[in-house]
XYZ file of C-alpha atoms in Angstrom:
150
model
C 21.382 -29.327 -3.189
C 18.675 -27.659 -5.033
C 20.593 -27.908 -8.467
C 20.939 -31.615 -8.067
C 17.271 -31.955 -7.313
C 16.435 -30.001 -10.494
C 18.858 -32.021 -12.418
C 17.347 -35.220 -11.421
C 14.001 -33.984 -12.222
C 15.034 -32.944 -15.797
C 16.549 -36.375 -16.374
C 13.549 -38.071 -15.082
C 11.368 -36.052 -17.516
C 13.728 -36.786 -20.384
C 13.694 -40.541 -19.807
C 10.255 -41.390 -18.612
C 7.682 -38.622 -19.413
C 8.364 -37.288 -22.843
C 4.726 -37.149 -23.772
C 3.793 -35.141 -20.582
C 6.791 -32.840 -20.536
C 4.973 -29.716 -20.950
C 3.013 -30.040 -17.754
C 6.049 -31.270 -15.946
C 7.974 -28.332 -17.201
C 5.367 -26.019 -16.082
C 5.485 -27.502 -12.742
C 9.294 -27.052 -12.795
C 8.816 -23.481 -13.797
C 6.480 -22.929 -10.866
C 9.061 -24.488 -8.459
C 11.882 -22.413 -9.577
C 10.023 -19.099 -9.348
C 8.108 -19.785 -6.107
C 10.367 -21.700 -3.815
C 12.766 -19.610 -1.717
C 15.593 -22.258 -2.026
C 15.797 -21.759 -5.792
C 15.809 -17.961 -5.709
C 18.624 -17.527 -3.103
C 21.502 -17.635 -5.569
C 21.024 -15.385 -8.872
C 23.710 -17.438 -10.817
C 21.755 -20.577 -10.188
C 19.412 -19.984 -13.262
C 22.601 -19.817 -15.540
C 23.584 -23.112 -14.266
C 20.203 -24.624 -14.677
C 20.266 -23.460 -18.456
C 23.531 -25.063 -18.915
C 22.570 -28.291 -17.459
C 19.188 -28.061 -19.404
C 21.201 -27.775 -22.723
C 23.070 -31.123 -21.882
C 19.723 -32.782 -21.581
C 18.471 -31.628 -25.039
C 16.889 -28.591 -23.753
C 13.942 -30.470 -22.351
C 12.178 -27.590 -20.532
C 14.007 -24.621 -21.851
C 11.427 -23.705 -24.509
C 8.485 -24.545 -22.429
C 9.662 -22.348 -19.658
C 10.366 -19.530 -21.965
C 6.764 -19.755 -23.258
C 4.953 -19.698 -20.062
C 3.468 -16.226 -19.341
C 3.035 -14.931 -15.915
C -0.487 -15.085 -15.184
C -1.808 -12.217 -12.889
C -5.581 -12.813 -13.643
C -5.177 -15.966 -11.745
C -4.163 -14.233 -8.553
C -6.842 -11.600 -8.987
C -9.485 -14.260 -9.413
C -8.350 -16.253 -6.467
C -8.590 -13.031 -4.317
C -11.950 -12.270 -5.562
C -13.260 -15.822 -5.000
C -11.888 -15.830 -1.422
C -13.560 -12.530 -0.508
C -16.939 -13.695 -2.037
C -16.782 -17.136 -0.298
C -15.833 -15.545 3.023
C -18.710 -12.985 2.650
C -21.135 -15.941 1.699
C -20.118 -17.911 4.686
C -20.475 -15.102 7.086
C -23.876 -14.395 5.716
C -25.008 -17.957 6.038
C -23.518 -18.146 9.624
C -25.388 -14.933 10.473
C -28.682 -15.919 8.820
C -29.198 -19.627 9.603
C -27.241 -20.222 12.939
C -27.432 -18.944 16.549
C -24.586 -16.578 15.681
C -27.208 -13.794 15.069
C -28.670 -14.073 18.485
C -25.350 -14.257 20.254
C -24.105 -11.202 18.309
C -27.301 -9.237 18.954
C -27.284 -10.072 22.666
C -23.506 -8.978 23.021
C -24.238 -5.678 21.065
C -27.301 -5.007 23.141
C -25.451 -5.684 26.532
C -22.542 -3.260 25.410
C -25.114 -0.607 24.320
C -26.902 -0.950 27.717
C -23.708 -0.550 29.523
C -22.805 2.445 27.544
C -26.242 4.109 28.139
C -25.992 3.230 31.870
C -22.521 4.834 32.152
C -23.724 8.029 30.333
C -26.810 8.155 32.739
C -24.618 7.661 35.759
C -22.325 10.513 34.588
C -25.356 12.894 33.986
C -26.805 12.088 37.394
C -23.634 12.757 39.161
C -23.201 16.014 37.340
C -26.681 17.027 38.165
C -26.235 16.114 41.819
C -23.091 18.378 41.945
C -24.982 21.225 40.310
C -27.967 20.884 42.820
C -25.601 20.915 45.783
C -23.855 24.132 44.606
C -27.117 25.974 44.137
C -28.612 24.720 47.525
C -25.439 25.879 49.293
C -25.401 29.358 47.739
C -29.254 29.768 48.564
C -29.373 28.702 52.229
C -28.174 32.040 53.878
C -29.957 34.521 51.534
C -33.540 35.895 52.056
C -35.486 37.644 49.293
C -38.624 39.862 49.979
C -40.670 39.647 47.019
C -43.827 41.781 46.894
C -46.940 40.880 45.245
C -49.682 43.575 44.340
C -52.748 43.087 46.381
C -55.952 42.313 44.849
C -58.415 45.123 44.851
C -62.096 44.510 45.596
C -63.914 45.781 42.547
């Protein structure tokens, strides 16, 4: 079980790694707070404290003193965004991705323009047909003033 795993880890820290206990306790703290197996049972942390007291409270003080570091999360997020942007810029600038992207966009733009032109042409053809149909049977007598010889 997870409790036995942590117990073995604490005993190993106590017996072998007294000089590096701070790093190992930080790892234990990380494991307890991040792994889903350890967070399922809320009473588990109390059992951990009891067991830790039997092993001379190896990691109890170290775990209490480890602050949560939200700056680390923010810096990782910022670094990831910057690296992604830089990679995309390098891909766009120095590889054939630029030409592929431009050719696709041009094709898409040309297809849209052709579609609009086709719709306009169809619309104009429909208007012309209606005008011609209305004008076929009617005659208009338009008079012009004659030119006078002066």
